mmCIF file of C-alpha atoms and ligand atoms in Angstrom:
data_model
loop_
_atom_site.group_PDB
_atom_site.id
_atom_site.type_symbol
_atom_site.label_atom_id
_atom_site.label_comp_id
_atom_site.label_asym_id
_atom_site.label_seq_id
_atom_site.Cartn_x
_atom_site.Cartn_y
_atom_site.Cartn_z
ATOM 1 C CA MET B 25 39.350 6.694 -67.568
ATOM 2 C CA THR B 26 41.905 5.926 -70.219
ATOM 3 C CA ASN B 27 41.644 3.462 -73.050
ATOM 4 C CA THR B 28 45.342 2.706 -73.140
ATOM 5 C CA PRO B 29 46.047 -0.708 -71.705
ATOM 6 C CA SER B 30 48.544 -0.899 -68.841
ATOM 7 C CA PRO B 31 50.937 -3.839 -69.129
ATOM 8 C CA GLY B 32 50.098 -6.683 -66.766
ATOM 9 C CA VAL B 33 46.815 -5.174 -65.620
ATOM 10 C CA GLU B 34 44.245 -7.510 -67.072
ATOM 11 C CA ARG B 35 41.580 -7.276 -64.446
ATOM 12 C CA GLN B 36 41.472 -5.325 -61.250
ATOM 13 C CA ALA B 37 39.352 -3.995 -58.462
ATOM 14 C CA ILE B 38 40.572 -0.473 -57.838
ATOM 15 C CA ILE B 39 40.056 0.497 -54.213
ATOM 16 C CA ASP B 40 39.987 4.240 -53.672
ATOM 17 C CA LEU B 41 41.075 4.763 -50.071
ATOM 18 C CA ASP B 42 40.520 8.512 -50.336
ATOM 19 C CA ALA B 43 36.876 7.786 -51.088
ATOM 20 C CA LEU B 44 36.780 5.478 -48.067
ATOM 21 C CA ARG B 45 38.287 8.172 -45.832
ATOM 22 C CA HIS B 46 35.742 10.651 -47.151
ATOM 23 C CA ASN B 47 32.900 8.230 -46.336
ATOM 24 C CA VAL B 48 34.173 7.623 -42.796
ATOM 25 C CA GLN B 49 34.468 11.370 -42.161
ATOM 26 C CA HIS B 50 31.055 12.064 -43.659
ATOM 27 C CA ILE B 51 29.397 9.377 -41.534
ATOM 28 C CA ALA B 52 31.331 10.521 -38.458
ATOM 29 C CA ASP B 53 29.822 13.997 -38.945
ATOM 30 C CA ILE B 54 26.357 12.452 -39.016
ATOM 31 C CA ALA B 55 26.947 10.176 -36.020
ATOM 32 C CA ARG B 56 28.767 12.608 -33.730
ATOM 33 C CA PRO B 57 28.991 12.490 -30.723
ATOM 34 C CA ALA B 58 28.702 8.706 -31.243
ATOM 35 C CA ARG B 59 31.953 7.126 -32.410
ATOM 36 C CA ILE B 60 32.416 4.959 -35.513
ATOM 37 C CA MET B 61 33.151 1.246 -35.605
ATOM 38 C CA ALA B 62 34.307 0.467 -39.154
ATOM 39 C CA VAL B 63 32.982 -2.995 -40.024
ATOM 40 C CA VAL B 64 35.545 -4.731 -42.237
ATOM 41 C CA LYS B 65 34.348 -8.358 -42.079
ATOM 42 C CA ALA B 66 34.548 -10.600 -45.157
ATOM 43 C CA ASP B 67 37.831 -9.035 -46.246
ATOM 44 C CA GLY B 68 36.370 -5.571 -45.944
ATOM 45 C CA TYR B 69 33.278 -6.444 -48.008
ATOM 46 C CA GLY B 70 35.687 -7.629 -50.704
ATOM 47 C CA HIS B 71 37.774 -4.437 -50.648
ATOM 48 C CA GLY B 72 40.655 -5.793 -48.541
ATOM 49 C CA ALA B 73 40.309 -5.744 -44.755
ATOM 50 C CA VAL B 74 43.725 -4.476 -43.682
ATOM 51 C CA PRO B 75 44.201 -1.490 -46.016
ATOM 52 C CA CYS B 76 40.570 -0.455 -45.533
ATOM 53 C CA ALA B 77 40.811 -0.789 -41.744
ATOM 54 C CA ARG B 78 43.963 1.345 -41.726
ATOM 55 C CA ALA B 79 42.362 4.024 -43.883
ATOM 56 C CA ALA B 80 39.205 3.993 -41.746
ATOM 57 C CA VAL B 81 41.231 4.455 -38.560
ATOM 58 C CA GLU B 82 43.231 7.277 -40.166
ATOM 59 C CA ALA B 83 39.917 8.952 -41.022
ATOM 60 C CA GLY B 84 38.739 8.738 -37.424
ATOM 61 C CA ALA B 85 37.107 5.334 -36.894
ATOM 62 C CA ALA B 86 37.745 4.549 -33.227
ATOM 63 C CA TRP B 87 36.809 0.852 -33.436
ATOM 64 C CA LEU B 88 36.902 -2.004 -35.913
ATOM 65 C CA GLY B 89 34.313 -4.754 -36.210
ATOM 66 C CA VAL B 90 34.399 -8.184 -37.825
ATOM 67 C CA ALA B 91 32.358 -11.365 -37.649
ATOM 68 C CA HIS B 92 35.076 -13.913 -36.856
ATOM 69 C CA ILE B 93 37.915 -14.049 -34.362
ATOM 70 C CA THR B 94 40.225 -15.117 -37.219
ATOM 71 C CA GLU B 95 39.429 -11.860 -39.004
ATOM 72 C CA ALA B 96 40.159 -9.860 -35.851
ATOM 73 C CA LEU B 97 43.480 -11.631 -35.311
ATOM 74 C CA GLU B 98 44.502 -10.763 -38.855
ATOM 75 C CA LEU B 99 43.897 -7.076 -38.180
ATOM 76 C CA ARG B 100 45.851 -7.190 -34.914
ATOM 77 C CA ALA B 101 48.707 -9.018 -36.613
ATOM 78 C CA ALA B 102 48.789 -6.236 -39.214
ATOM 79 C CA GLY B 103 49.441 -3.757 -36.409
ATOM 80 C CA LEU B 104 45.985 -2.257 -35.899
ATOM 81 C CA GLU B 105 45.785 -1.268 -32.259
ATOM 82 C CA VAL B 106 42.271 0.152 -31.864
ATOM 83 C CA PRO B 107 39.629 -1.996 -30.125
ATOM 84 C CA ILE B 108 38.383 -4.758 -32.458
ATOM 85 C CA LEU B 109 35.088 -6.544 -31.844
ATOM 86 C CA ALA B 110 34.321 -10.034 -33.213
ATOM 87 C CA TRP B 111 30.764 -11.291 -32.725
ATOM 88 C CA LEU B 112 30.208 -14.629 -34.447
ATOM 89 C CA HIS B 113 31.702 -17.668 -32.771
ATOM 90 C CA THR B 114 31.433 -21.433 -32.622
ATOM 91 C CA PRO B 115 32.656 -23.784 -29.918
ATOM 92 C CA SER B 116 35.719 -24.270 -32.182
ATOM 93 C CA SER B 117 36.621 -20.565 -32.229
ATOM 94 C CA GLN B 118 40.062 -19.508 -30.965
ATOM 95 C CA PHE B 119 38.872 -17.775 -27.798
ATOM 96 C CA ARG B 120 42.277 -18.089 -26.150
ATOM 97 C CA ASP B 121 44.085 -16.374 -29.027
ATOM 98 C CA ALA B 122 41.424 -13.681 -29.025
ATOM 99 C CA VAL B 123 41.797 -12.916 -25.319
ATOM 100 C CA GLU B 124 45.568 -12.958 -25.664
ATOM 101 C CA ALA B 125 45.391 -10.466 -28.547
ATOM 102 C CA GLY B 126 43.003 -8.221 -26.623
ATOM 103 C CA ILE B 127 40.114 -8.768 -29.043
ATOM 104 C CA ASP B 128 36.669 -7.697 -27.805
ATOM 105 C CA LEU B 129 34.227 -10.594 -27.951
ATOM 106 C CA GLY B 130 30.489 -10.486 -28.555
ATOM 107 C CA VAL B 131 28.712 -12.831 -26.169
ATOM 108 C CA SER B 132 25.098 -13.943 -26.605
ATOM 109 C CA GLY B 133 25.037 -16.830 -24.123
ATOM 110 C CA TRP B 134 27.012 -20.066 -24.484
ATOM 111 C CA GLU B 135 30.193 -18.204 -25.428
ATOM 112 C CA LEU B 136 30.573 -16.837 -21.895
ATOM 113 C CA GLU B 137 32.014 -20.028 -20.412
ATOM 114 C CA HIS B 138 34.502 -20.386 -23.287
ATOM 115 C CA VAL B 139 35.640 -16.788 -22.885
ATOM 116 C CA VAL B 140 35.961 -17.153 -19.131
ATOM 117 C CA ALA B 141 37.935 -20.402 -19.502
ATOM 118 C CA ALA B 142 40.357 -18.654 -21.857
ATOM 119 C CA ALA B 143 40.718 -15.714 -19.468
ATOM 120 C CA ARG B 144 41.333 -18.017 -16.520
ATOM 121 C CA GLU B 145 44.010 -19.901 -18.444
ATOM 122 C CA LEU B 146 45.736 -16.710 -19.504
ATOM 123 C CA GLN B 147 45.241 -14.937 -16.173
ATOM 124 C CA ARG B 148 44.030 -11.988 -18.176
ATOM 125 C CA PRO B 149 40.533 -10.453 -18.183
ATOM 126 C CA ALA B 150 38.551 -10.807 -21.418
ATOM 127 C CA ARG B 151 36.782 -7.802 -22.952
ATOM 128 C CA VAL B 152 33.160 -8.697 -23.567
ATOM 129 C CA HIS B 153 30.170 -7.074 -25.284
ATOM 130 C CA LEU B 154 26.872 -8.659 -24.233
ATOM 131 C CA LYS B 155 24.433 -9.010 -27.102
ATOM 132 C CA ILE B 156 20.669 -8.873 -26.708
ATOM 133 C CA ASP B 157 18.334 -10.160 -29.437
ATOM 134 C CA THR B 158 15.886 -7.281 -29.827
ATOM 135 C CA GLY B 159 14.045 -8.944 -32.709
ATOM 136 C CA LEU B 160 16.421 -10.064 -35.468
ATOM 137 C CA GLY B 161 16.263 -13.692 -34.405
ATOM 138 C CA ARG B 162 19.873 -14.564 -35.203
ATOM 139 C CA ASN B 163 22.366 -14.545 -32.365
ATOM 140 C CA GLY B 164 21.852 -12.335 -29.340
ATOM 141 C CA CYS B 165 20.479 -13.370 -25.975
ATOM 142 C CA PRO B 166 16.692 -13.868 -25.855
ATOM 143 C CA PRO B 167 15.124 -11.221 -23.577
ATOM 144 C CA GLU B 168 13.927 -13.904 -21.115
ATOM 145 C CA LYS B 169 17.510 -14.982 -20.495
ATOM 146 C CA TRP B 170 19.078 -11.521 -20.413
ATOM 147 C CA GLU B 171 19.071 -11.014 -16.631
ATOM 148 C CA GLU B 172 20.712 -14.369 -16.142
ATOM 149 C CA LEU B 173 23.418 -13.641 -18.747
ATOM 150 C CA VAL B 174 24.107 -10.219 -17.257
ATOM 151 C CA SER B 175 24.375 -11.582 -13.734
ATOM 152 C CA SER B 176 26.764 -14.386 -14.661
ATOM 153 C CA ALA B 177 28.891 -11.920 -16.613
ATOM 154 C CA MET B 178 28.968 -9.647 -13.568
ATOM 155 C CA GLU B 179 30.024 -12.510 -11.310
ATOM 156 C CA HIS B 180 32.949 -13.198 -13.607
ATOM 157 C CA GLN B 181 33.738 -9.496 -13.775
ATOM 158 C CA GLU B 182 33.970 -9.477 -9.972
ATOM 159 C CA GLU B 183 36.340 -12.452 -10.157
ATOM 160 C CA GLY B 184 38.530 -10.378 -12.469
ATOM 161 C CA LEU B 185 38.040 -12.686 -15.452
ATOM 162 C CA LEU B 186 36.301 -10.254 -17.747
ATOM 163 C CA ARG B 187 35.141 -6.733 -18.202
ATOM 164 C CA VAL B 188 31.747 -5.943 -19.759
ATOM 165 C CA VAL B 189 32.888 -3.274 -22.190
ATOM 166 C CA GLY B 190 29.749 -3.071 -24.281
ATOM 167 C CA ILE B 191 26.086 -3.907 -24.710
ATOM 168 C CA PHE B 192 24.830 -4.326 -28.243
ATOM 169 C CA SER B 193 22.173 -5.568 -30.628
ATOM 170 C CA HIS B 194 21.516 -5.600 -34.380
ATOM 171 C CA PHE B 195 18.630 -4.311 -36.517
ATOM 172 C CA ALA B 196 16.482 -6.380 -38.864
ATOM 173 C CA VAL B 197 14.810 -3.816 -41.143
ATOM 174 C CA ALA B 198 16.703 -0.535 -40.755
ATOM 175 C CA ASP B 199 17.139 -0.436 -44.546
ATOM 176 C CA GLU B 200 13.353 0.095 -44.767
ATOM 177 C CA PRO B 201 13.006 3.234 -42.638
ATOM 178 C CA GLU B 202 9.211 3.255 -42.797
ATOM 179 C CA ARG B 203 8.927 -0.053 -40.919
ATOM 180 C CA GLU B 204 7.946 0.132 -37.292
ATOM 181 C CA GLU B 205 9.910 -2.914 -36.080
ATOM 182 C CA THR B 206 12.951 -0.641 -35.687
ATOM 183 C CA ASP B 207 11.119 1.420 -33.048
ATOM 184 C CA LEU B 208 10.336 -1.752 -31.168
ATOM 185 C CA GLN B 209 13.958 -2.899 -31.362
ATOM 186 C CA ILE B 210 15.184 0.433 -29.982
ATOM 187 C CA ASP B 211 12.692 0.194 -27.081
ATOM 188 C CA ARG B 212 13.807 -3.328 -26.272
ATOM 189 C CA PHE B 213 17.446 -2.266 -26.463
ATOM 190 C CA ARG B 214 16.860 0.572 -23.992
ATOM 191 C CA GLU B 215 15.168 -1.877 -21.629
ATOM 192 C CA ALA B 216 18.061 -4.342 -21.884
ATOM 193 C CA VAL B 217 20.567 -1.556 -21.211
ATOM 194 C CA ALA B 218 18.559 -0.476 -18.145
ATOM 195 C CA VAL B 219 18.469 -4.043 -16.815
ATOM 196 C CA ALA B 220 22.243 -4.345 -17.272
ATOM 197 C CA GLU B 221 22.931 -0.992 -15.613
ATOM 198 C CA ASP B 222 20.719 -1.937 -12.657
ATOM 199 C CA ALA B 223 22.842 -5.060 -12.304
ATOM 200 C CA GLY B 224 25.971 -2.914 -12.075
ATOM 201 C CA VAL B 225 27.201 -2.993 -15.673
ATOM 202 C CA ASP B 226 29.123 0.171 -16.490
ATOM 203 C CA ALA B 227 29.679 -0.280 -20.225
ATOM 204 C CA GLU B 228 31.928 2.003 -22.264
ATOM 205 C CA VAL B 229 29.738 1.591 -25.329
ATOM 206 C CA ARG B 230 26.141 0.781 -26.165
ATOM 207 C CA HIS B 231 25.633 0.107 -29.865
ATOM 208 C CA ILE B 232 22.909 -1.099 -32.220
ATOM 209 C CA ALA B 233 23.072 1.018 -35.417
ATOM 210 C CA ASN B 234 24.320 -0.359 -38.750
ATOM 211 C CA THR B 235 24.730 1.881 -41.825
ATOM 212 C CA PRO B 236 21.029 2.372 -42.634
ATOM 213 C CA ALA B 237 20.161 3.159 -39.008
ATOM 214 C CA THR B 238 23.139 5.516 -38.721
ATOM 215 C CA LEU B 239 21.859 7.441 -41.737
ATOM 216 C CA SER B 240 18.152 7.393 -40.953
ATOM 217 C CA ARG B 241 17.719 7.029 -37.174
ATOM 218 C CA PRO B 242 19.691 9.449 -34.989
ATOM 219 C CA ASP B 243 17.848 7.971 -32.008
ATOM 220 C CA SER B 244 19.698 4.694 -32.621
ATOM 221 C CA HIS B 245 23.243 6.085 -32.438
ATOM 222 C CA PHE B 246 23.901 5.609 -28.691
ATOM 223 C CA ASP B 247 27.711 5.632 -28.097
ATOM 224 C CA LEU B 248 28.934 3.841 -31.206
ATOM 225 C CA VAL B 249 27.646 3.056 -34.697
ATOM 226 C CA ARG B 250 28.784 -0.048 -36.590
ATOM 227 C CA VAL B 251 29.159 1.011 -40.192
ATOM 228 C CA GLY B 252 30.023 -1.384 -42.992
ATOM 229 C CA VAL B 253 28.519 -0.816 -46.392
ATOM 230 C CA GLY B 254 28.473 2.972 -45.950
ATOM 231 C CA ILE B 255 32.228 3.279 -45.524
ATOM 232 C CA PHE B 256 32.582 1.451 -48.833
ATOM 233 C CA GLY B 257 30.435 4.153 -50.391
ATOM 234 C CA LEU B 258 27.383 2.044 -51.134
ATOM 235 C CA SER B 259 23.798 2.896 -50.313
ATOM 236 C CA PRO B 260 21.941 0.612 -47.910
ATOM 237 C CA PHE B 261 18.586 1.873 -49.196
ATOM 238 C CA ALA B 262 16.851 0.495 -52.298
ATOM 239 C CA GLY B 263 16.314 3.318 -54.770
ATOM 240 C CA GLN B 264 18.728 5.765 -53.147
ATOM 241 C CA LYS B 265 22.085 6.303 -54.787
ATOM 242 C CA PRO B 266 25.353 6.805 -52.902
ATOM 243 C CA VAL B 267 25.702 10.395 -54.136
ATOM 244 C CA GLU B 268 22.312 11.275 -52.626
ATOM 245 C CA LEU B 269 23.714 10.151 -49.273
ATOM 246 C CA GLY B 270 27.002 12.015 -49.681
ATOM 247 C CA LEU B 271 28.920 8.758 -50.191
ATOM 248 C CA ARG B 272 31.574 7.863 -52.780
ATOM 249 C CA PRO B 273 31.795 4.245 -54.019
ATOM 250 C CA VAL B 274 35.207 2.836 -53.167
ATOM 251 C CA MET B 275 35.497 -0.072 -55.620
ATOM 252 C CA THR B 276 35.829 0.052 -59.418
ATOM 253 C CA LEU B 277 35.803 -3.304 -61.213
ATOM 254 C CA LYS B 278 37.367 -3.384 -64.636
ATOM 255 C CA ALA B 279 39.239 -5.549 -67.104
ATOM 256 C CA THR B 280 41.090 -5.270 -70.387
ATOM 257 C CA VAL B 281 39.076 -6.398 -73.418
ATOM 258 C CA ALA B 282 40.407 -9.791 -74.512
ATOM 259 C CA GLY B 283 38.846 -10.008 -77.967
ATOM 260 C CA CYS B 284 36.804 -8.060 -80.491
ATOM 261 C CA LYS B 285 35.265 -9.518 -83.620
ATOM 262 C CA GLU B 286 32.662 -8.883 -86.272
ATOM 263 C CA VAL B 287 29.956 -11.515 -86.502
ATOM 264 C CA PRO B 288 26.992 -12.005 -88.846
ATOM 265 C CA ALA B 289 23.328 -11.922 -87.903
ATOM 266 C CA GLY B 290 22.303 -15.237 -86.383
ATOM 267 C CA GLN B 291 25.489 -15.747 -84.349
ATOM 268 C CA GLY B 292 24.762 -17.563 -81.091
ATOM 269 C CA VAL B 293 26.701 -16.301 -78.070
ATOM 270 C CA SER B 294 28.123 -18.209 -75.081
ATOM 271 C CA TYR B 295 26.960 -21.416 -73.378
ATOM 272 C CA GLY B 296 23.395 -22.413 -74.043
ATOM 273 C CA LEU B 297 23.269 -20.083 -77.063
ATOM 274 C CA ARG B 298 20.744 -18.055 -75.172
ATOM 275 C CA TYR B 299 21.563 -14.926 -77.183
ATOM 276 C CA THR B 300 21.587 -14.662 -80.959
ATOM 277 C CA THR B 301 22.599 -11.572 -82.896
ATOM 278 C CA THR B 302 19.817 -10.131 -85.014
ATOM 279 C CA GLU B 303 22.078 -7.937 -87.196
ATOM 280 C CA PRO B 304 25.695 -8.108 -88.257
ATOM 281 C CA THR B 305 27.520 -6.723 -85.226
ATOM 282 C CA THR B 306 30.736 -6.647 -83.195
ATOM 283 C CA LEU B 307 31.244 -8.625 -80.017
ATOM 284 C CA ALA B 308 33.737 -7.756 -77.278
ATOM 285 C CA LEU B 309 35.096 -10.424 -74.947
ATOM 286 C CA VAL B 310 35.745 -9.372 -71.342
ATOM 287 C CA PRO B 311 37.932 -11.645 -69.174
ATOM 288 C CA LEU B 312 35.794 -11.614 -66.033
ATOM 289 C CA GLY B 313 33.392 -14.401 -65.111
ATOM 290 C CA TYR B 314 31.590 -15.974 -62.208
ATOM 291 C CA ALA B 315 34.844 -17.268 -60.729
ATOM 292 C CA ASP B 316 35.786 -13.598 -60.405
ATOM 293 C CA GLY B 317 32.481 -12.894 -58.676
ATOM 294 C CA VAL B 318 30.418 -11.597 -61.601
ATOM 295 C CA PRO B 319 27.082 -13.295 -60.872
ATOM 296 C CA ARG B 320 26.154 -15.932 -63.453
ATOM 297 C CA ALA B 321 22.525 -15.393 -62.523
ATOM 298 C CA SER B 322 22.634 -11.760 -63.625
ATOM 299 C CA ASP B 323 20.746 -10.671 -66.700
ATOM 300 C CA GLY B 324 22.096 -7.887 -68.891
ATOM 301 C CA GLY B 325 24.537 -6.372 -66.411
ATOM 302 C CA PRO B 326 26.107 -3.087 -67.582
ATOM 303 C CA VAL B 327 29.618 -2.785 -69.038
ATOM 304 C CA VAL B 328 31.227 0.481 -70.172
ATOM 305 C CA ILE B 329 33.662 0.273 -73.084
ATOM 306 C CA GLY B 330 35.078 3.360 -74.775
ATOM 307 C CA GLY B 331 32.823 5.609 -72.720
ATOM 308 C CA LYS B 332 29.620 3.875 -73.861
ATOM 309 C CA ARG B 333 27.392 1.694 -71.766
ATOM 310 C CA TYR B 334 26.469 -1.753 -73.100
ATOM 311 C CA ARG B 335 24.939 -4.896 -71.614
ATOM 312 C CA VAL B 336 26.294 -8.374 -71.161
ATOM 313 C CA CYS B 337 24.792 -10.740 -73.730
ATOM 314 C CA GLY B 338 24.429 -14.479 -73.288
ATOM 315 C CA ARG B 339 25.557 -16.526 -70.312
ATOM 316 C CA ILE B 340 28.347 -15.353 -68.061
ATOM 317 C CA ALA B 341 30.973 -18.109 -68.005
ATOM 318 C CA MET B 342 33.535 -18.959 -65.347
ATOM 319 C CA ASP B 343 36.226 -16.722 -66.825
ATOM 320 C CA GLN B 344 34.585 -14.473 -69.364
ATOM 321 C CA LEU B 345 31.578 -12.601 -70.584
ATOM 322 C CA VAL B 346 30.528 -11.142 -73.939
ATOM 323 C CA VAL B 347 29.253 -7.674 -74.754
ATOM 324 C CA ASP B 348 27.366 -6.857 -77.971
ATOM 325 C CA LEU B 349 28.748 -3.527 -79.191
ATOM 326 C CA GLU B 350 25.779 -3.172 -81.544
ATOM 327 C CA ALA B 351 28.006 -1.930 -84.351
ATOM 328 C CA ALA B 352 28.656 -3.732 -87.630
ATOM 329 C CA HIS B 353 31.929 -1.957 -88.318
ATOM 330 C CA LEU B 354 33.900 -0.204 -85.643
ATOM 331 C CA ASP B 355 36.510 2.337 -86.727
ATOM 332 C CA ALA B 356 38.975 0.451 -84.580
ATOM 333 C CA SER B 357 39.009 -2.713 -82.548
ATOM 334 C CA VAL B 358 38.407 -2.334 -78.821
ATOM 335 C CA LEU B 359 40.920 -5.102 -78.112
ATOM 336 C CA GLY B 360 43.003 -3.973 -75.140
ATOM 337 C CA HIS B 361 40.584 -1.217 -74.152
ATOM 338 C CA GLU B 362 39.184 -0.928 -70.682
ATOM 339 C CA ALA B 363 35.832 -2.502 -69.804
ATOM 340 C CA VAL B 364 34.302 -1.131 -66.591
ATOM 341 C CA LEU B 365 31.600 -3.193 -64.887
ATOM 342 C CA PHE B 366 31.022 -0.779 -62.054
ATOM 343 C CA GLY B 367 32.880 2.076 -60.504
ATOM 344 C CA SER B 368 32.983 5.259 -58.598
ATOM 345 C CA GLY B 369 32.775 7.783 -61.418
ATOM 346 C CA GLY B 370 29.553 9.683 -61.983
ATOM 347 C CA GLU B 371 28.871 8.074 -65.366
ATOM 348 C CA ASP B 372 29.982 4.584 -64.407
ATOM 349 C CA PRO B 373 27.367 1.998 -63.531
ATOM 350 C CA GLY B 374 27.301 1.185 -59.837
ATOM 351 C CA ALA B 375 27.378 -2.051 -57.866
ATOM 352 C CA ASP B 376 23.647 -1.300 -57.497
ATOM 353 C CA ASP B 377 23.109 -1.795 -61.227
ATOM 354 C CA TRP B 378 24.768 -5.200 -61.019
ATOM 355 C CA ALA B 379 22.725 -6.002 -57.918
ATOM 356 C CA ASP B 380 19.536 -5.186 -59.843
ATOM 357 C CA ALA B 381 20.668 -7.328 -62.798
ATOM 358 C CA ALA B 382 21.409 -10.256 -60.461
ATOM 359 C CA ASN B 383 18.380 -9.810 -58.207
ATOM 360 C CA THR B 384 20.538 -9.283 -55.139
ATOM 361 C CA ILE B 385 21.972 -6.405 -53.078
ATOM 362 C CA ASN B 386 25.106 -4.311 -53.615
ATOM 363 C CA TYR B 387 26.672 -5.850 -50.484
ATOM 364 C CA GLU B 388 26.787 -9.241 -52.213
ATOM 365 C CA ILE B 389 28.210 -7.860 -55.468
ATOM 366 C CA VAL B 390 31.317 -6.363 -53.853
ATOM 367 C CA ALA B 391 31.765 -9.015 -51.154
ATOM 368 C CA ARG B 392 31.955 -11.785 -53.757
ATOM 369 C CA ILE B 393 34.577 -10.290 -56.069
ATOM 370 C CA GLY B 394 36.985 -13.196 -56.239
ATOM 371 C CA ALA B 395 40.572 -13.693 -55.168
ATOM 372 C CA ARG B 396 41.625 -13.873 -58.839
ATOM 373 C CA VAL B 397 40.935 -10.141 -59.186
ATOM 374 C CA PRO B 398 43.897 -8.154 -57.826
ATOM 375 C CA ARG B 399 42.980 -5.244 -55.549
ATOM 376 C CA VAL B 400 44.859 -2.107 -56.523
ATOM 377 C CA TYR B 401 44.904 0.662 -53.907
ATOM 378 C CA LEU B 402 44.705 4.373 -54.649
ATOM 379 C CA GLY B 403 45.230 7.091 -52.085
ATOM 380 C CA GLY B 404 47.284 5.373 -49.464
ATOM 381 C CA PRO B 405 48.106 3.653 -47.235
ATOM 382 C CA ALA B 406 49.570 6.669 -45.492
HETATM 383 C C1 PLP H 526 27.647 -6.608 -41.020
HETATM 384 C C2 PLP H 526 27.226 -6.027 -39.714
HETATM 385 C C3 PLP H 526 27.188 -4.635 -39.518
HETATM 386 C C4 PLP H 526 27.392 -3.630 -40.637
HETATM 387 O O1 PLP H 526 26.211 -3.547 -41.415
HETATM 388 P P1 PLP H 526 26.110 -2.473 -42.614
HETATM 389 O O2 PLP H 526 24.688 -2.535 -43.021
HETATM 390 O O3 PLP H 526 27.034 -2.957 -43.679
HETATM 391 O O4 PLP H 526 26.516 -1.174 -42.048
HETATM 392 C C5 PLP H 526 26.924 -4.164 -38.243
HETATM 393 N N1 PLP H 526 26.694 -5.008 -37.223
HETATM 394 C C6 PLP H 526 26.695 -6.350 -37.380
HETATM 395 C C7 PLP H 526 26.420 -7.226 -36.212
HETATM 396 C C8 PLP H 526 26.938 -6.905 -38.631
HETATM 397 O O5 PLP H 526 26.913 -8.229 -38.791
#
């Protein structure tokens, strides 16, 4: 990391696509023979959906997954041709556009009639993945209604209006490998698959594993694993770092220091004056705030300036935060130097450190980095 400012680069999220490709390949080795669905919802967990999807496919991901149809359409429009599954719909979703673009649709119940109506209109069969709720309690068909859902899907398949491509479910506690609910969910999933197969479903893919299950439960891999946070190089397990899992963090968040000044003891800092210097010291001003996705609720998040790790002091504002350099007289001002909040280097703090400071999870830290922070891509696109 250099301390020389680059013109025009005031704040940036550097997205290392080589790291992403490494993560996809590493997880593919673990999951094989199951294939990888790279989950790039929410703008690729804040990393940029299209470039990350492209890099994931280059590295061997056979499928893409997103929550919304709109997200899937964006990937198709960008020229991604692999199967793309979208699983979270409302009665206002663009089912017709999805069927027309050949998007695979998750169906938990009510969606079926919307999908079938779109297929009928277009005279083109929809590609459907039936979702069973094995215990998470979000969407997914309740077990009592599963037979009914499967049989109406099969009727429509016989009419030529859809093809049941997949059967899937989602885990609730796979990030806590010691919990037994995961065993129960796998049992229920096997039962649901058996019921569907008895009813004539011949699915290409059965899938339930997210990143933590992919890494900790080989018995959950089935034909396909849906991996999100892992491809971005973050650990899904509390207390386990990416490097221990063979993963490389993809995002580095940094900014150019906007101010540096000496202050006396007793100087209050930022809104609410919740921090007061106890000694004469130097404060650095970093132009990233909660509008950029740095959580206001965080307490003492880490910032690296000039190779040394400091903590944020005082309230994080909309556009800026302050770091106490704990030095009365610096040899030189750090104005224009780089301030790294989290990154991929060994010595850099991680998104996990910010998650701890904000009492949240690393997923939320990266997913909320704001639109005002330009994403700068390294290592591609090929
Ligand atoms: C977000 C999501 C995933 C990916 O989860 P990770 O823990 O990030 O791997 C997989 N499946 C579904 C249904 C999801 O919503």
